[in-house]
PDB file of C-alpha atoms in Angstrom:
ATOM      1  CA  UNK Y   1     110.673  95.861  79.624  1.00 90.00           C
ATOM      2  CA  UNK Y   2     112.459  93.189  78.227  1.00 89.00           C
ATOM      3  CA  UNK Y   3     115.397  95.892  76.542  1.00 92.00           C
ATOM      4  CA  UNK Y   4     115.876  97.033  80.485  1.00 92.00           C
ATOM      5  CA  UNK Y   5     116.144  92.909  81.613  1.00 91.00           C
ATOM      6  CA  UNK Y   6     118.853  92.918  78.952  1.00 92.00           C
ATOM      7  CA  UNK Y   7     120.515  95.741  79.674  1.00 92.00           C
ATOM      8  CA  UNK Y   8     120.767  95.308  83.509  1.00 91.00           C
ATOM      9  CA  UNK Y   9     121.611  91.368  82.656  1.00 92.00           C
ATOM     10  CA  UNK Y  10     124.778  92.956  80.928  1.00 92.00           C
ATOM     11  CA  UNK Y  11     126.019  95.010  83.177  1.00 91.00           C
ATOM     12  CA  UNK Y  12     125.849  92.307  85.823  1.00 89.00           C
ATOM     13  CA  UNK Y  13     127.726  90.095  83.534  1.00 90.00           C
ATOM     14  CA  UNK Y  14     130.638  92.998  83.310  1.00 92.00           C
ATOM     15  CA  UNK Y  15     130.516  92.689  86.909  1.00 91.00           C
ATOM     16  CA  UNK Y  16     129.484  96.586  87.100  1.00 90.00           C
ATOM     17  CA  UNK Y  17     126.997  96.314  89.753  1.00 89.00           C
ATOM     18  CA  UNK Y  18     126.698 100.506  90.287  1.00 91.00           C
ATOM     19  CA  UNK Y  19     125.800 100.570  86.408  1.00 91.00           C
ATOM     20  CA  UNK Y  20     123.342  97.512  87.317  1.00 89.00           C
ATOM     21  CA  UNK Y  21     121.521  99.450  90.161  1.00 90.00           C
ATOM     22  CA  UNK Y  22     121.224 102.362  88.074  1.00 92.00           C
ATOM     23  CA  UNK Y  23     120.177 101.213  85.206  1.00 92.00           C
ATOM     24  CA  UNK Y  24     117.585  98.874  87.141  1.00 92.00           C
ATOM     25  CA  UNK Y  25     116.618 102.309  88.433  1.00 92.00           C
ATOM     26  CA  UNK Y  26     115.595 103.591  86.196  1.00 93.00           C
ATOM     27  CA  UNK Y  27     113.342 100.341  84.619  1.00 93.00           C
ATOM     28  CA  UNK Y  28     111.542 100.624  87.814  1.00 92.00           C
ATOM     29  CA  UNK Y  29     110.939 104.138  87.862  1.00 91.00           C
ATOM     30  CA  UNK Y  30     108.756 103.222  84.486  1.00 93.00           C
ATOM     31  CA  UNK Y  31     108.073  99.621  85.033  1.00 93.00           C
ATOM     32  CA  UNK Y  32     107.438  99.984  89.471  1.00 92.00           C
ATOM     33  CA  UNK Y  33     106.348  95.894  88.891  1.00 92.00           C
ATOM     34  CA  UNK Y  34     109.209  94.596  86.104  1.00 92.00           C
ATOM     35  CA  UNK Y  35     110.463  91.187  86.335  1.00 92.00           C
ATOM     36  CA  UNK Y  36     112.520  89.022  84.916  1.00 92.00           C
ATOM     37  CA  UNK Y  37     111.567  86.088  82.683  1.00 91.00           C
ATOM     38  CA  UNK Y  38     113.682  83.484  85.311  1.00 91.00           C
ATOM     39  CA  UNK Y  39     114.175  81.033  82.039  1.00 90.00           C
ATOM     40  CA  UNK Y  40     115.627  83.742  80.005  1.00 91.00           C
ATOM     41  CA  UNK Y  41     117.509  85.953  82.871  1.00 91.00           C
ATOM     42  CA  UNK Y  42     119.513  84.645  86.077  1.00 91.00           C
ATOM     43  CA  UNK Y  43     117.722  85.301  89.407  1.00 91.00           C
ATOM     44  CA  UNK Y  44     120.130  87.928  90.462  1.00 88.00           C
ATOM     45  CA  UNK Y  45     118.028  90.098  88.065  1.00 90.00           C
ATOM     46  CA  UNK Y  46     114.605  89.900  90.178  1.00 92.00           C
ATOM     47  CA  UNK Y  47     116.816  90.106  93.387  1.00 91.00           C
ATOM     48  CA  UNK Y  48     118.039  93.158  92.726  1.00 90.00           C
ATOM     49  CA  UNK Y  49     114.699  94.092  91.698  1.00 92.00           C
ATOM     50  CA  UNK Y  50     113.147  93.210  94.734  1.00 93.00           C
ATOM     51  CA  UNK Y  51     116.426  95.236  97.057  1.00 92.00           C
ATOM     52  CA  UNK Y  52     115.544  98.505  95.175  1.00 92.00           C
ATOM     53  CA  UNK Y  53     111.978  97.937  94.782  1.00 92.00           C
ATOM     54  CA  UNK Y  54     112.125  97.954  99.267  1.00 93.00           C
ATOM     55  CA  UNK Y  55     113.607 101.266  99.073  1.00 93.00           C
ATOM     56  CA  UNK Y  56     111.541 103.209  96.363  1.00 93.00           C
ATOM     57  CA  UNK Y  57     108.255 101.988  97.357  1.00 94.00           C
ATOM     58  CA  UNK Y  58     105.904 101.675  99.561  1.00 94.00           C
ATOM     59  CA  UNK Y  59     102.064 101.092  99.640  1.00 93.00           C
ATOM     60  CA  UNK Y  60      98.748 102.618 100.575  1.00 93.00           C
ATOM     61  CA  UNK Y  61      95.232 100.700 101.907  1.00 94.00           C
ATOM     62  CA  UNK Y  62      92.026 103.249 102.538  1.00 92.00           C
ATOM     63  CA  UNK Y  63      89.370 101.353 104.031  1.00 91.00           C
ATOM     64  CA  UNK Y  64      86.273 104.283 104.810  1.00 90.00           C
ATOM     65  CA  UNK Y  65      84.370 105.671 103.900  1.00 89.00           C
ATOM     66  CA  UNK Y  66      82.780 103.656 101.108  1.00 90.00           C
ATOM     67  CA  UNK Y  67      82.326 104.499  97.721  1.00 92.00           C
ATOM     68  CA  UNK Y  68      84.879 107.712  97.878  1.00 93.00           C
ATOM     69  CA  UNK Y  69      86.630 108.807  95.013  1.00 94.00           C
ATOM     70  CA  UNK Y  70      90.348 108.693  96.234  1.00 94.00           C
ATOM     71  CA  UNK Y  71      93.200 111.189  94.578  1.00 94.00           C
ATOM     72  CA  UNK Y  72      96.860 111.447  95.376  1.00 92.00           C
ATOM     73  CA  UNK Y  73      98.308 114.773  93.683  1.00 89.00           C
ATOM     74  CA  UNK Y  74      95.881 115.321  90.329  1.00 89.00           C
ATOM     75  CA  UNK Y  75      95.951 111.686  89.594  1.00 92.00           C
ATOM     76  CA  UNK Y  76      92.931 109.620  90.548  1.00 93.00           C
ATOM     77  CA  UNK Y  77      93.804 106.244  91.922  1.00 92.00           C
ATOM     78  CA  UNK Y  78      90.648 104.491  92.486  1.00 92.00           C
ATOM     79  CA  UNK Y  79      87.302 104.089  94.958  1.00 93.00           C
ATOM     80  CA  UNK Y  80      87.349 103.117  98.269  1.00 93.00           C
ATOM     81  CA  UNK Y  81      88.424 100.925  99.913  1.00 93.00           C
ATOM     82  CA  UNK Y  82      91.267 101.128  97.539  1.00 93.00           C
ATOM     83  CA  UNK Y  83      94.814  99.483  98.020  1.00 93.00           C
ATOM     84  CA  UNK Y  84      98.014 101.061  96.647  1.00 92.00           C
ATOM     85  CA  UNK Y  85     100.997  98.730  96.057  1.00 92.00           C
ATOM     86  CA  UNK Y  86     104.076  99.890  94.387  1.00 90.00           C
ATOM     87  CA  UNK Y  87     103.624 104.073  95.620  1.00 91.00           C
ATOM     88  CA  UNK Y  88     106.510 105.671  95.070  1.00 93.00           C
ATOM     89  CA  UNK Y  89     108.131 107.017  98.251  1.00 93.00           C
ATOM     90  CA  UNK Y  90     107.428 110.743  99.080  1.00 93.00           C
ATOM     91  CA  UNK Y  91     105.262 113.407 100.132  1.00 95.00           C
ATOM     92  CA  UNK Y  92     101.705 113.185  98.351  1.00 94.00           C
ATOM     93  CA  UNK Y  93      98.540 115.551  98.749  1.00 94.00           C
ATOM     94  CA  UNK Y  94      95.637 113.029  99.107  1.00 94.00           C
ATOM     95  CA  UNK Y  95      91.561 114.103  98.083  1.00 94.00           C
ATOM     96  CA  UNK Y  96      88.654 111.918  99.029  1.00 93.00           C
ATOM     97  CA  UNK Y  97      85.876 113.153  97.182  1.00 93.00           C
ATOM     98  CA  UNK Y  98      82.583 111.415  97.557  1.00 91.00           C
ATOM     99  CA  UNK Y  99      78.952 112.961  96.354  1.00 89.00           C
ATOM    100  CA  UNK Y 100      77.344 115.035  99.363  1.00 85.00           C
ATOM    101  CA  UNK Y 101      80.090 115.075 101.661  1.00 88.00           C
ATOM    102  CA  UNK Y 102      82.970 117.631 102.248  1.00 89.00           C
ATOM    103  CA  UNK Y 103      86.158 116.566 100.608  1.00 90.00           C
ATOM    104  CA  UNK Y 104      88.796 115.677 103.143  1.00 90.00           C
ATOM    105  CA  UNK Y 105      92.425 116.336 102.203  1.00 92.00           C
ATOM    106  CA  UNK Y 106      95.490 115.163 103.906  1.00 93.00           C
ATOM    107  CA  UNK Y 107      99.705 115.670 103.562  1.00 94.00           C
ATOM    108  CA  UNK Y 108     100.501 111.790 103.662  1.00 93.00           C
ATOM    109  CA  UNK Y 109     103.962 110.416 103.454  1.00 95.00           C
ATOM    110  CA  UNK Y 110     104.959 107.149 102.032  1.00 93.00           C
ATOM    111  CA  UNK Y 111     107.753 105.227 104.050  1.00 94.00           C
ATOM    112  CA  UNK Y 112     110.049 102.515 102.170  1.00 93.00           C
ATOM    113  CA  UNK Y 113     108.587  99.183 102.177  1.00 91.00           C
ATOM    114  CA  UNK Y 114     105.991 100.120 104.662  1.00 92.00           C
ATOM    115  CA  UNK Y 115     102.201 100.064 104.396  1.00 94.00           C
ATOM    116  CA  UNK Y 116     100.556 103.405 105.586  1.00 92.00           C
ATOM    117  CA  UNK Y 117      96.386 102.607 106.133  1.00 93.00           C
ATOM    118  CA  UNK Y 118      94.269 105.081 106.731  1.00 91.00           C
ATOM    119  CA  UNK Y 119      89.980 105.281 107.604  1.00 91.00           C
ATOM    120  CA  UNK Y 120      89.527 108.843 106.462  1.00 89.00           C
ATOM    121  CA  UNK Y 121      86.395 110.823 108.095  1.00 86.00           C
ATOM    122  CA  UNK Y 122      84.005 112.806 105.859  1.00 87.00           C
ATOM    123  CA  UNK Y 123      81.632 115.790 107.209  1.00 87.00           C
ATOM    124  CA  UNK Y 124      78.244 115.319 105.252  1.00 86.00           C
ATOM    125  CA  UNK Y 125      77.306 118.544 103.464  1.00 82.00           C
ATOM    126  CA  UNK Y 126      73.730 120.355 105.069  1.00 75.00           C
ATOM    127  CA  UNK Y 127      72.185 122.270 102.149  1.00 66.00           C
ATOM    128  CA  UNK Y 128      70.123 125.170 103.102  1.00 63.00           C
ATOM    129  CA  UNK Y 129      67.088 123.298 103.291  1.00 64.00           C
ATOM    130  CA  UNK Y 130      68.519 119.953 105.257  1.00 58.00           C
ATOM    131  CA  UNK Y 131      65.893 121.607 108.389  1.00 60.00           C
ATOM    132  CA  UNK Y 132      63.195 121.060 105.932  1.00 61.00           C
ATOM    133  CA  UNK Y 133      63.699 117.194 106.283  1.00 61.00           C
ATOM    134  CA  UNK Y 134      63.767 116.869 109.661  1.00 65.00           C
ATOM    135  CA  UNK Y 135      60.951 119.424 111.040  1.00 69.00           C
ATOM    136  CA  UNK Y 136      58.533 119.159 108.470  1.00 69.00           C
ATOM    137  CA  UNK Y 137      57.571 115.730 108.689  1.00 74.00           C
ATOM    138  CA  UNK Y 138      57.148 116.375 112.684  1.00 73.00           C
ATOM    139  CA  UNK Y 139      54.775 119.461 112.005  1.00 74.00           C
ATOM    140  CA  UNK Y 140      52.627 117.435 109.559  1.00 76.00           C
ATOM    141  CA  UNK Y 141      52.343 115.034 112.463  1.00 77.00           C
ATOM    142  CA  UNK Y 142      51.341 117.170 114.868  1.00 76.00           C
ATOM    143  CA  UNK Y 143      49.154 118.793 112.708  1.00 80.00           C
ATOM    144  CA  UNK Y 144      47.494 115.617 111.296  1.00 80.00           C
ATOM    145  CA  UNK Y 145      47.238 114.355 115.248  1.00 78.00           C
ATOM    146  CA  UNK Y 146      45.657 117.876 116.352  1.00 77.00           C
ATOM    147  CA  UNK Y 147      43.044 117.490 113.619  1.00 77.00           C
ATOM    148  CA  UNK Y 148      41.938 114.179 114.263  1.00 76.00           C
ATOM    149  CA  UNK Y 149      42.031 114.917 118.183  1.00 80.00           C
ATOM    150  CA  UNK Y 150      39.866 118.205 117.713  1.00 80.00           C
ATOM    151  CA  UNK Y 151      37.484 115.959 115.676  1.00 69.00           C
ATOM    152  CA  UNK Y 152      37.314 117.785 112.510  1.00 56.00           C
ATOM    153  CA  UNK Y 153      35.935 115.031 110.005  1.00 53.00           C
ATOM    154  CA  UNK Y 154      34.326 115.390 107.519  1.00 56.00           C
ATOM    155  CA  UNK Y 155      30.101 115.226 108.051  1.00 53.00           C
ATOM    156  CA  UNK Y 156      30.827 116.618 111.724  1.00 53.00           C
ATOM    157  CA  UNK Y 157      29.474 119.651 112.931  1.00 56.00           C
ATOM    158  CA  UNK Y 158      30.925 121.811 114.974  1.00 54.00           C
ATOM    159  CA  UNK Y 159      29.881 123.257 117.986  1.00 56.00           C
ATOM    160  CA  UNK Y 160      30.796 126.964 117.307  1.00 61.00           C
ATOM    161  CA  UNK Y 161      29.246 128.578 114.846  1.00 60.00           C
ATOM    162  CA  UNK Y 162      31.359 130.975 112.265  1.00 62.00           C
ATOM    163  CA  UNK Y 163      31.031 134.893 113.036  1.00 57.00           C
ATOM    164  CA  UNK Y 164      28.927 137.147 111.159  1.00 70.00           C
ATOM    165  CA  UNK Y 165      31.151 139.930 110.117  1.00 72.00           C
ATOM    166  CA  UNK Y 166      34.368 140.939 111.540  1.00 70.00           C
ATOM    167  CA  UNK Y 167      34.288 142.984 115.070  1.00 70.00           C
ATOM    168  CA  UNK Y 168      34.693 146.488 114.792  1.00 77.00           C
ATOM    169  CA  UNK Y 169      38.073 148.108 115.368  1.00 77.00           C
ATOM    170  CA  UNK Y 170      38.558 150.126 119.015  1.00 79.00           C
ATOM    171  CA  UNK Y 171      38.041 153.090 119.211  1.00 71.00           C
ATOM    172  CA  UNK Y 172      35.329 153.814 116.786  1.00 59.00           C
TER     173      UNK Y 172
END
């Protein structure tokens, strides 16, 4: 970091202000947040940090959903809600992955100096038995509620008495 202060601190003082910008460039392309010690370097140095640092980057807030696992290209960049300073401009594939929920990608684009913010929406997964939660608990009430309205207790006769043998099929 320090070798790229230097270098774009000399090129200033040769007054060669193209070979300045690109060799700044370049240290931000590999250092997005270099600055310059202001004791050591004139405050041109951050100032024309700062110009190019407009135009190369912008930055990224996801707020929702919670607790999502948030990917832009292959590399992982952190859990919602997650803010991005310093993205590079550009196209970027963005993944939200989060545990029992449908991944939700998205083409983004990153302006210069602009913040994009996004709420991303998630489809929960249904396994095959996600039914199984919601109507068994009902029919074990109603069964439960039938039994104790029929009066089937325990000790409690009943007022029909259990056949014999089975009927005989028709016909015979």
């Amino acid at each position: 970091r320090r070798a790229y202060n230097h270098l774009v601190f000399t090129f200033h003082l040769k007054k060669d202000l193209e070979g300045a910008d690109l060799c700044a460039l370049e240290a931000l392309e590999r250092f997005p947040d270099l600055t310059a010690d202001p004791i050591e370097f004139p405050p041109k140095l951050n100032t024309s940090y700062d110009a190019l640092r407009r135009v190369m980057f912008g930055s990224l807030s996801i707020t929702e959903p919670a607790d999502a696992r948030v990917f832009l290209g292959e590399e992982a960049v952190g859990t919602t809600p997650v803010a991005l300073d310093l993205v590079r401009v550009g196209e970027y594939d963005l993944r939200a992955v989060k545990p029992g929920y449908h991944d939700c990608a998205e083409r983004i684009h990153i302006e210069p100096n602009a913040r994009l913010s996004l709420q991303l929406s998630m489809e929960r997964q249904r396994d095959r038995r996600w039914w199984l939660y919601r109507i068994v608990p009902a029919a074990l009430a109603g069964t439960l509620l039938a039994f104790a309205l029929i009066g089937g207790g325990e000790g409690e006769k009943s007022g029909e008495s259990p056949l014999s043998s089975p009927p005989e099929p028709p016909g015979q």
